[in-house]
């Protein structure tokens, strides 16, 4: 079992990177990609934990792309977390995000609802504050009962306290990921909220623009939909990936190492990714090394430091 899409506390997951890797190992996941939203802050700690645990590790990121009507998320898998362009791009996204959060709070204040950024930051325990944390503050003030209600009434796209974000354009994100040595994969394409024929057109465009792959299997999708996605992707020569999009234990259907239909994610998805990311170690090598030396000095990646 492997998992090519997970989140840690560096973005909006519940677990620290080390806790996430420990959970993965305990559940029998052999290789894992950490793909936090717009940040690689958790990658180093996750990498170190993967060495301790003898897990394969794929440094990754999930970048939000300018798109309408739905949400467009692009995974960058196998990126070098020390790449200057990548680090710079993510830092400037973080600044934009902070500005947007402040403006959302200003709008609430104008409506007579006082939310305090310091309090939100303290409660979130992460520097990557977003709408989910603002939603939590509304819950704490008993303005809504839960996060979902906060989105449905106030914060979702089209609702009164939604502000758009300055996201990266697809072309730029592809270039940044490629330059950082990674492959770009369109995450959960159904969240684009487009018809199947529109999706076909989009896939053709992605191919021309240089997208490497499509996340065929995602835990929030229906298995039937995923099989169609896989077929559409393969017809165009895309790499196909699979992930849980694990955030926390609140959504049991998104268990780590599991995807659409509650099925375990096959090692073959890791092997397929390896064909595009030769720096990853084959699972057989990882397993062999584990057998030889307990869980010492193993990793899924050779860091390309020089
Ligand atoms: P942000 O990056 O601040 O725009 O927040 C994005 C996050 O908010 C997503 O990753 C989801 O976890 C959550 N989110 C976005 N839209 C909704 C929605 N309609 N209902 C519930 N959660 C949502
Ligand atoms: Zn998330
Ligand atoms: Fe996503
Ligand atoms: Fe995700």
XYZ file of N, CA, C and O in Angstrom, residues 77-256:
720
model
N 4.901 16.506 -7.383
C 5.467 15.336 -6.687
C 6.949 15.191 -7.030
O 7.336 15.308 -8.197
N 7.759 14.952 -6.010
C 9.192 14.762 -6.235
C 9.953 16.069 -6.363
O 11.039 16.110 -6.940
N 9.403 17.141 -5.812
C 10.061 18.440 -5.908
C 11.258 18.514 -4.934
O 11.265 17.844 -3.902
N 12.235 19.338 -5.293
C 13.361 19.617 -4.398
C 12.943 20.775 -3.493
O 12.760 21.894 -3.977
N 12.799 20.521 -2.190
C 12.290 21.560 -1.300
C 13.245 22.734 -1.127
O 12.878 23.745 -0.538
N 14.466 22.591 -1.659
C 15.410 23.707 -1.523
C 15.519 24.523 -2.797
O 16.317 25.455 -2.880
N 14.710 24.194 -3.788
C 14.760 24.953 -5.039
C 14.315 26.401 -4.823
O 13.223 26.664 -4.320
N 15.189 27.351 -5.223
C 14.943 28.774 -4.948
C 13.627 29.294 -5.528
O 12.900 30.019 -4.855
N 13.366 28.941 -6.776
C 12.148 29.462 -7.415
C 10.897 28.970 -6.705
O 9.947 29.713 -6.494
N 10.917 27.694 -6.354
C 9.776 27.099 -5.659
C 9.581 27.783 -4.301
O 8.460 28.207 -3.958
N 10.665 27.910 -3.553
C 10.581 28.520 -2.224
C 10.059 29.952 -2.340
O 9.157 30.369 -1.602
N 10.568 30.678 -3.325
C 10.161 32.069 -3.511
C 8.669 32.157 -3.870
O 7.928 32.957 -3.308
N 8.241 31.305 -4.798
C 6.831 31.329 -5.237
C 5.900 31.016 -4.061
O 4.872 31.672 -3.882
N 6.278 30.029 -3.258
C 5.411 29.648 -2.132
C 5.404 30.745 -1.060
O 4.366 31.012 -0.451
N 6.547 31.399 -0.861
C 6.581 32.504 0.103
C 5.667 33.637 -0.328
O 4.961 34.225 0.498
N 5.662 33.942 -1.623
C 4.814 35.062 -2.021
C 3.335 34.661 -1.970
O 2.487 35.494 -1.658
N 3.032 33.385 -2.215
C 1.639 32.927 -2.036
C 1.220 33.076 -0.569
O 0.081 33.455 -0.278
N 2.148 32.786 0.345
C 1.833 32.881 1.780
C 1.487 34.321 2.153
O 0.550 34.569 2.924
N 2.227 35.272 1.575
C 1.949 36.685 1.867
C 0.569 37.088 1.360
O -0.179 37.780 2.050
N 0.254 36.633 0.143
C -1.060 36.929 -0.437
C -2.174 36.363 0.442
O -3.194 36.999 0.672
N -1.943 35.150 0.924
C -2.929 34.483 1.769
C -3.170 35.277 3.059
O -4.311 35.458 3.479
N -2.072 35.766 3.670
C -2.219 36.552 4.906
C -3.041 37.811 4.661
O -3.898 38.171 5.475
N -2.771 38.461 3.531
C -3.539 39.671 3.190
C -5.017 39.334 3.049
O -5.886 40.031 3.549
N -5.287 38.237 2.360
C -6.671 37.841 2.138
C -7.375 37.538 3.463
O -8.511 37.965 3.690
N -6.691 36.808 4.358
C -7.302 36.495 5.657
C -7.671 37.771 6.400
O -8.764 37.884 6.958
N -6.744 38.735 6.400
C -7.015 40.002 7.080
C -8.236 40.680 6.491
O -9.078 41.219 7.209
N -8.349 40.638 5.154
C -9.489 41.281 4.498
C -10.802 40.569 4.809
O -11.843 41.217 4.937
N -10.748 39.248 4.949
C -11.972 38.523 5.332
C -12.389 38.948 6.748
O -13.560 39.240 7.003
N -11.409 39.052 7.651
C -11.729 39.476 9.029
C -12.280 40.900 9.052
O -13.215 41.205 9.803
N -11.716 41.758 8.195
C -12.230 43.141 8.098
C -13.698 43.147 7.686
O -14.514 43.879 8.237
N -14.010 42.294 6.734
C -15.385 42.228 6.258
C -16.317 41.752 7.373
O -17.425 42.260 7.529
N -15.862 40.778 8.170
C -16.667 40.325 9.309
C -16.852 41.468 10.312
O -17.937 41.666 10.853
N -15.759 42.205 10.517
C -15.830 43.316 11.482
C -16.870 44.340 11.041
O -17.670 44.818 11.850
N -16.872 44.638 9.735
C -17.867 45.583 9.194
C -19.282 45.078 9.422
O -20.211 45.863 9.544
N -19.412 43.754 9.494
C -20.747 43.174 9.721
C -21.009 42.986 11.216
O -21.999 42.360 11.607
N -20.100 43.493 12.049
C -20.318 43.441 13.494
C -19.841 42.165 14.157
O -20.158 41.900 15.313
N -19.057 41.352 13.419
C -18.529 40.118 14.013
C -17.025 40.290 14.188
O -16.293 40.471 13.210
N -16.578 40.253 15.463
C -15.161 40.497 15.740
C -14.415 39.184 15.864
O -14.668 38.391 16.762
N -13.495 38.968 14.941
C -12.650 37.779 15.002
C -11.211 38.265 15.136
O -10.822 39.232 14.488
N -10.458 37.584 15.973
C -9.109 38.056 16.276
C -8.061 37.146 15.622
O -8.043 35.940 15.859
N -7.216 37.748 14.789
C -6.224 36.953 14.054
C -5.255 36.223 14.988
O -4.919 35.060 14.743
N -4.826 36.875 16.051
C -3.890 36.215 16.976
C -4.532 34.972 17.594
O -3.891 33.925 17.736
N -5.798 35.116 17.947
C -6.522 33.992 18.552
C -6.660 32.847 17.538
O -6.487 31.677 17.873
N -6.955 33.218 16.285
C -7.113 32.206 15.231
C -5.788 31.483 14.999
O -5.736 30.252 14.901
N -4.706 32.255 14.949
C -3.384 31.647 14.748
C -3.032 30.699 15.887
O -2.533 29.599 15.671
N -3.308 31.138 17.112
C -2.977 30.310 18.273
C -3.772 29.009 18.238
O -3.232 27.922 18.486
N -5.054 29.102 17.881
C -5.901 27.909 17.863
C -5.511 26.975 16.722
O -5.620 25.755 16.840
N -5.065 27.557 15.602
C -4.769 26.738 14.419
C -3.477 25.940 14.603
O -3.354 24.832 14.081
N -2.532 26.505 15.314
C -1.260 25.809 15.510
C -0.473 25.652 14.219
O 0.361 24.767 14.092
N -0.748 26.458 13.224
C -0.007 26.417 11.966
C 0.076 27.831 11.421
O -0.740 28.682 11.769
N 1.075 28.051 10.577
C 1.202 29.391 10.009
C 0.343 29.536 8.757
O 0.145 30.623 8.264
N -0.140 28.406 8.248
C -0.907 28.499 7.013
C -2.404 28.599 7.331
O -3.158 27.641 7.264
N -2.780 29.782 7.756
C -4.176 30.015 8.122
C -5.007 30.155 6.857
O -4.567 30.750 5.877
N -6.216 29.607 6.891
C -7.113 29.730 5.752
C -8.550 29.768 6.228
O -8.822 29.861 7.427
N -9.442 29.678 5.271
C -10.865 29.730 5.616
C -11.282 28.689 6.665
O -12.119 28.995 7.509
N -10.738 27.457 6.628
C -11.175 26.490 7.657
C -10.921 27.007 9.082
O -11.721 26.749 9.990
N -9.822 27.747 9.277
C -9.517 28.254 10.621
C -10.405 29.433 10.989
O -10.746 29.617 12.156
N -10.765 30.227 9.990
C -11.728 31.313 10.235
C -13.083 30.692 10.585
O -13.776 31.152 11.502
N -13.416 29.616 9.877
C -14.659 28.894 10.177
C -14.654 28.403 11.630
O -15.651 28.545 12.346
N -13.523 27.873 12.074
C -13.426 27.378 13.448
C -13.651 28.503 14.462
O -14.255 28.295 15.519
N -13.152 29.699 14.131
C -13.347 30.843 15.029
C -14.831 31.196 15.132
O -15.321 31.549 16.210
N -15.542 31.069 14.022
C -16.992 31.325 14.039
C -17.712 30.287 14.903
O -18.688 30.598 15.578
N -17.189 29.058 14.880
C -17.762 28.007 15.731
C -17.511 28.348 17.205
O -18.425 28.271 18.036
N -16.269 28.760 17.511
C -15.937 29.093 18.907
C -16.793 30.242 19.428
O -17.148 30.276 20.599
N -17.135 31.170 18.539
C -17.994 32.294 18.961
C -19.485 31.934 18.925
O -20.331 32.796 19.100
N -19.752 30.643 18.618
C -21.134 30.148 18.576
C -21.998 30.875 17.547
O -23.218 30.985 17.705
N -21.357 31.361 16.495
C -22.105 32.002 15.416
C -22.650 30.926 14.483
O -23.710 31.065 13.889
N -21.909 29.842 14.384
C -22.371 28.651 13.657
C -22.066 27.424 14.513
O -21.303 27.513 15.468
N -22.671 26.293 14.135
C -22.480 25.092 14.949
C -21.219 24.326 14.557
O -20.599 23.672 15.379
N -20.882 24.372 13.266
C -19.713 23.624 12.837
C -19.078 24.271 11.605
O -19.615 25.217 11.040
N -17.918 23.739 11.245
C -17.150 24.262 10.128
C -17.971 24.333 8.840
O -17.941 25.325 8.115
N -18.701 23.243 8.587
C -19.455 23.186 7.333
C -20.494 24.289 7.253
O -20.664 24.926 6.215
N -21.159 24.528 8.383
C -22.173 25.582 8.399
C -21.517 26.945 8.143
O -22.086 27.811 7.460
N -20.325 27.125 8.677
C -19.599 28.383 8.444
C -19.329 28.572 6.950
O -19.483 29.670 6.415
N -18.938 27.481 6.277
C -18.711 27.577 4.830
C -20.022 27.829 4.102
O -20.113 28.708 3.248
N -21.040 27.036 4.452
C -22.307 27.133 3.723
C -22.934 28.518 3.838
O -23.542 29.018 2.904
N -22.781 29.135 5.003
C -23.434 30.436 5.196
C -22.553 31.617 4.836
O -23.044 32.649 4.382
N -21.243 31.488 5.092
C -20.388 32.680 5.014
C -19.185 32.583 4.085
O -18.848 33.550 3.414
N -18.517 31.433 4.090
C -17.151 31.431 3.555
C -16.960 30.725 2.215
O -15.929 30.900 1.559
N -17.939 29.911 1.800
C -17.781 29.193 0.535
C -17.791 30.181 -0.626
O -18.281 31.313 -0.494
N -17.240 29.753 -1.738
C -17.240 30.576 -2.949
C -18.663 31.030 -3.237
O -19.582 30.215 -3.243
N -18.862 32.324 -3.444
C -20.197 32.839 -3.729
C -20.942 33.321 -2.498
O -21.963 33.975 -2.602
N -20.420 33.007 -1.306
C -21.062 33.458 -0.064
C -20.489 34.827 0.331
O -19.424 35.228 -0.142
N -21.195 35.557 1.231
C -20.863 36.977 1.439
C -19.448 37.270 1.960
O -18.946 38.364 1.717
N -18.812 36.315 2.635
C -17.495 36.631 3.192
C -16.364 35.919 2.445
O -15.240 35.842 2.916
N -16.735 35.434 1.266
C -15.712 34.804 0.425
C -14.932 35.888 -0.317
O -15.517 36.769 -0.927
N -13.639 35.820 -0.266
C -12.802 36.694 -1.098
C -11.936 35.813 -1.972
O -11.417 34.793 -1.517
N -11.780 36.218 -3.225
C -10.954 35.401 -4.101
C -9.490 35.570 -3.708
O -9.114 36.524 -3.050
N -8.722 34.596 -4.125
C -7.304 34.590 -3.800
C -6.530 34.858 -5.075
O -6.975 34.483 -6.145
N -5.367 35.447 -4.987
C -4.503 35.502 -6.160
C -3.764 34.178 -6.228
O -2.864 33.941 -5.437
N -4.185 33.325 -7.144
C -3.519 32.023 -7.269
C -2.539 32.070 -8.423
O -2.561 32.981 -9.227
N -1.735 31.024 -8.524
C -0.833 30.896 -9.666
C -1.627 30.480 -10.896
O -2.638 29.799 -10.804
N -1.136 30.888 -12.042
C -1.670 30.390 -13.304
C -1.070 29.004 -13.533
O 0.068 28.732 -13.114
N -1.836 28.155 -14.241
C -1.385 26.780 -14.469
C 0.014 26.720 -15.102
O 0.887 25.981 -14.645
N 0.223 27.531 -16.136
C 1.517 27.511 -16.846
C 2.672 27.774 -15.881
O 3.721 27.137 -15.951
N 2.472 28.756 -15.000
C 3.542 29.131 -14.080
C 3.802 28.016 -13.069
O 4.951 27.708 -12.752
N 2.722 27.425 -12.565
C 2.883 26.355 -11.572
C 3.589 25.148 -12.184
O 4.463 24.543 -11.552
N 3.226 24.811 -13.427
C 3.885 23.687 -14.115
C 5.381 23.959 -14.216
O 6.215 23.098 -13.918
N 5.716 25.195 -14.605
C 7.130 25.549 -14.789
C 7.883 25.479 -13.459
O 9.011 24.979 -13.405
N 7.259 25.966 -12.409
C 7.913 25.968 -11.090
C 8.169 24.535 -10.618
O 9.251 24.196 -10.139
N 7.155 23.690 -10.765
C 7.293 22.288 -10.335
C 8.373 21.587 -11.151
O 9.233 20.881 -10.614
N 8.340 21.832 -12.447
C 9.330 21.173 -13.316
C 10.733 21.623 -12.964
O 11.662 20.821 -12.877
N 10.886 22.925 -12.758
C 12.220 23.429 -12.451
C 12.727 22.887 -11.120
O 13.929 22.739 -10.918
N 11.788 22.581 -10.223
C 12.182 22.016 -8.929
C 12.350 20.494 -9.017
O 12.461 19.817 -7.996
N 12.321 19.956 -10.246
C 12.604 18.542 -10.451
C 11.418 17.615 -10.252
O 11.568 16.398 -10.209
N 10.212 18.195 -10.124
C 9.038 17.367 -9.845
C 8.162 17.147 -11.061
O 8.413 17.681 -12.140
N 7.134 16.338 -10.872
C 6.115 16.155 -11.903
C 4.823 16.802 -11.416
O 4.510 16.806 -10.220
N 4.068 17.373 -12.365
C 2.812 18.052 -12.022
C 1.637 17.139 -12.320
O 1.580 16.501 -13.376
N 0.723 17.067 -11.369
C -0.413 16.147 -11.470
C -1.685 16.907 -11.061
O -1.731 17.486 -9.970
N -2.691 16.909 -11.917
C -3.949 17.582 -11.569
C -4.677 16.757 -10.514
O -5.020 15.591 -10.745
N -4.884 17.351 -9.334
C -5.524 16.639 -8.225
C -7.038 16.594 -8.418
O -7.623 17.511 -9.003
N -7.646 15.517 -7.930
C -9.114 15.355 -7.905
C -9.848 16.201 -8.950
O -10.551 17.156 -8.611
N -9.730 15.828 -10.256
C -10.271 16.675 -11.323
C -11.778 16.949 -11.207
O -12.263 17.941 -11.759
N -12.515 16.106 -10.480
C -13.962 16.364 -10.360
C -14.232 17.667 -9.605
O -15.306 18.252 -9.733
N -13.244 18.150 -8.810
C -13.473 19.402 -8.079
C -13.455 20.615 -9.007
O -13.806 21.722 -8.598
N -13.055 20.408 -10.257
C -13.127 21.499 -11.234
C -14.573 21.859 -11.521
O -14.861 22.946 -11.994
N -15.456 20.872 -11.263
C -16.885 21.114 -11.402
C -17.276 21.362 -12.858
O -18.040 22.281 -13.163
N -16.720 20.553 -13.759
C -17.053 20.705 -15.179
C -17.623 19.392 -15.716
O -17.447 18.335 -15.100
N -18.305 19.471 -16.847
C -18.879 18.274 -17.459
C -17.762 17.390 -18.000
O -16.615 17.823 -18.135
N -18.159 16.143 -18.345
C -17.157 15.209 -18.847
C -16.567 15.691 -20.176
O -15.369 15.556 -20.416
N -17.401 16.286 -21.024
C -16.873 16.730 -22.314
C -15.931 17.918 -22.132
O -14.906 18.025 -22.802
N -16.285 18.798 -21.179
C -15.385 19.924 -20.877
C -14.060 19.406 -20.305
O -12.988 19.911 -20.646
N -14.170 18.377 -19.467
C -12.961 17.805 -18.875
C -12.043 17.226 -19.960
O -10.822 17.374 -19.906
N -12.662 16.592 -20.971
C -11.876 16.074 -22.103
C -11.092 17.194 -22.765
O -9.901 17.057 -23.042
N -11.781 18.310 -23.013
C -11.112 19.464 -23.635
C -9.967 19.960 -22.757
O -8.875 20.247 -23.236
N -10.270 20.066 -21.450
C -9.247 20.564 -20.531
C -8.026 19.651 -20.525
O -6.894 20.111 -20.561
N -8.290 18.331 -20.526
C -7.159 17.388 -20.512
C -6.273 17.580 -21.735
O -5.046 17.510 -21.635
N -6.912 17.823 -22.895
C -6.118 18.074 -24.105
C -5.254 19.324 -23.917
O -4.080 19.341 -24.290
N -5.837 20.342 -23.306
C -5.063 21.580 -23.070
C -3.909 21.322 -22.100
O -2.795 21.806 -22.305
N -4.200 20.570 -21.033
C -3.143 20.283 -20.043
C -1.962 19.594 -20.707
O -0.812 19.847 -20.387
N -2.299 18.672 -21.635
C -1.242 17.914 -22.313
C -0.326 18.882 -23.054
O 0.901 18.788 -22.969
N -0.946 19.818 -23.775
C -0.168 20.797 -24.545
C 0.676 21.665 -23.605
O 1.830 21.979 -23.890
N 0.101 22.028 -22.461
C 0.803 22.907 -21.519
C 1.921 22.188 -20.751
O 2.758 22.827 -20.134
N 1.900 20.855 -20.781
C 2.995 20.119 -20.131
C 2.669 19.544 -18.763
O 3.578 19.203 -18.001
N 1.378 19.429 -18.439
C 1.020 18.709 -17.217
C 1.460 17.252 -17.382
O 1.324 16.684 -18.463
N 2.018 16.660 -16.328
C 2.517 15.288 -16.433
C 1.467 14.227 -16.114
O 1.521 13.129 -16.639
N 0.553 14.546 -15.212
C -0.343 13.476 -14.786
C -1.681 13.949 -14.258
O -1.933 15.144 -14.111
N -2.509 12.978 -13.969
C -3.845 13.208 -13.442
C -4.028 12.288 -12.241
O -3.649 11.110 -12.301
N -4.578 12.844 -11.156
C -4.890 12.005 -9.998
C -6.184 11.254 -10.324
O -7.273 11.810 -10.222
N -6.039 10.022 -10.730
C -7.209 9.243 -11.126
C -8.066 8.856 -9.930
O -9.290 8.841 -10.004
N -7.401 8.549 -8.813
C -8.114 8.001 -7.659
C -7.957 8.903 -6.445
O -6.835 9.182 -6.010
N -9.077 9.360 -5.920
C -9.103 10.272 -4.768
C -10.230 9.800 -3.867
O -11.294 9.401 -4.337
N -10.015 9.875 -2.557
C -10.951 9.222 -1.649
C -12.352 9.835 -1.658
O -13.305 9.169 -1.283
N -12.493 11.081 -2.092
C -13.827 11.691 -2.077
C -14.604 11.429 -3.362
O -15.737 11.862 -3.501
N -13.992 10.727 -4.303
C -14.672 10.461 -5.576
C -15.299 9.072 -5.561
O -14.967 8.233 -4.719
N -16.196 8.815 -6.508
C -16.779 7.486 -6.655
C -15.841 6.645 -7.518
O -15.238 7.152 -8.465
N -15.760 5.363 -7.174
C -14.830 4.481 -7.872
C -15.098 4.464 -9.382
O -14.168 4.481 -10.187
N -16.371 4.468 -9.750
C -16.730 4.463 -11.178
C -16.181 5.691 -11.899
O -15.587 5.580 -12.976
N -16.353 6.846 -11.254
C -15.821 8.104 -11.804
C -14.305 7.995 -11.995
O -13.756 8.483 -12.985
N -13.669 7.384 -11.012
C -12.206 7.290 -11.038
C -11.726 6.436 -12.199
O -10.729 6.744 -12.840
N -12.452 5.343 -12.447
C -12.049 4.470 -13.554
C -12.168 5.210 -14.877
O -11.335 5.058 -15.763
N -13.223 6.032 -14.992
C -13.388 6.831 -16.222
C -12.235 7.830 -16.348
O -11.625 7.974 -17.405
N -11.922 8.481 -15.230
C -10.811 9.441 -15.219
C -9.506 8.783 -15.647
O -8.742 9.333 -16.437
N -9.274 7.595 -15.085
C -8.041 6.887 -15.423
C -7.979 6.611 -16.923
O -6.952 6.850 -17.567
N -9.118 6.161 -17.468
C -9.142 5.852 -18.904
C -8.881 7.111 -19.732
O -8.067 7.119 -20.649
N -9.561 8.195 -19.363
C -9.372 9.452 -20.099
C -7.914 9.910 -20.020
O -7.353 10.405 -20.996
N -7.322 9.766 -18.853
C -5.940 10.182 -18.661
C -4.965 9.315 -19.443
O -4.059 9.811 -20.113
N -5.180 8.008 -19.364
C -4.252 7.096 -20.042
C -4.301 7.277 -21.548
O -3.282 7.181 -22.222
N -5.510 7.532 -22.087
C -5.637 7.749 -23.532
C -4.703 8.870 -23.996
O -4.253 8.887 -25.130
N -4.437 9.810 -23.104
C -3.605 10.967 -23.475
C -2.160 10.821 -22.987
O -1.380 11.757 -23.068
N -1.854 9.654 -22.440
C -0.479 9.415 -21.999
C -0.115 10.068 -20.684
O 1.064 10.258 -20.384
N -1.117 10.429 -19.870
C -0.811 11.011 -18.560
C -0.389 9.921 -17.569
O -0.915 8.808 -17.600
N 0.521 10.312 -16.691
C 0.797 9.524 -15.500
C -0.497 9.527 -14.665
O -1.158 10.560 -14.575
N -0.843 8.373 -14.082
C -2.043 8.325 -13.238
C -1.605 8.092 -11.795
O -0.790 7.203 -11.523
N -2.134 8.917 -10.883
C -1.775 8.731 -9.471
C -3.029 8.435 -8.638
O -4.161 8.540 -9.125
N -2.795 8.069 -7.393
C -3.887 7.753 -6.483
C -3.507 8.227 -5.086
O -2.353 8.096 -4.679
N -4.476 8.793 -4.382
C -4.181 9.278 -3.036
C -5.411 9.288 -2.146
O -6.547 9.165 -2.623
N -5.146 9.415 -0.866
C -6.252 9.493 0.094
C -6.678 10.939 0.329
O -7.809 11.214 0.655
N -5.732 11.894 0.169
C -5.947 13.291 0.586
C -6.208 13.314 2.099
O -7.030 14.081 2.593
N -5.468 12.461 2.800
C -5.652 12.344 4.254
C -5.374 13.680 4.953
O -4.352 14.320 4.706
N -6.297 14.101 5.801
C -6.110 15.303 6.632
C -6.137 14.949 8.123
O -5.371 15.470 8.904
N -7.088 14.098 8.514
C -7.297 13.806 9.943
C -8.230 12.615 10.056
O -8.646 12.045 9.055
N -8.567 12.277 11.274
C -9.428 11.107 11.490
C -10.917 11.452 11.450
O -11.760 10.599 11.672
N -11.219 12.728 11.170
C -12.630 13.117 11.164
C -13.380 12.463 10.015
O -14.530 12.079 10.132
N -12.656 12.337 8.877
C -13.292 11.708 7.719
C -12.733 10.307 7.544
O -11.706 10.131 6.883
N -13.387 9.296 8.122
C -12.810 7.948 8.074
C -12.723 7.402 6.652
O -11.934 6.512 6.381
N -13.528 7.953 5.734
C -13.472 7.447 4.359
C -12.163 7.838 3.675
O -11.817 7.322 2.640
N -11.451 8.789 4.276
C -10.170 9.206 3.696
C -9.015 8.608 4.484
O -8.033 9.293 4.745
N -9.139 7.372 4.935
C -8.062 6.749 5.704
C -6.757 6.755 4.928
O -6.755 6.628 3.701
N -5.673 6.905 5.643
C -4.371 6.950 4.984
C -4.146 5.643 4.208
O -4.525 4.569 4.668
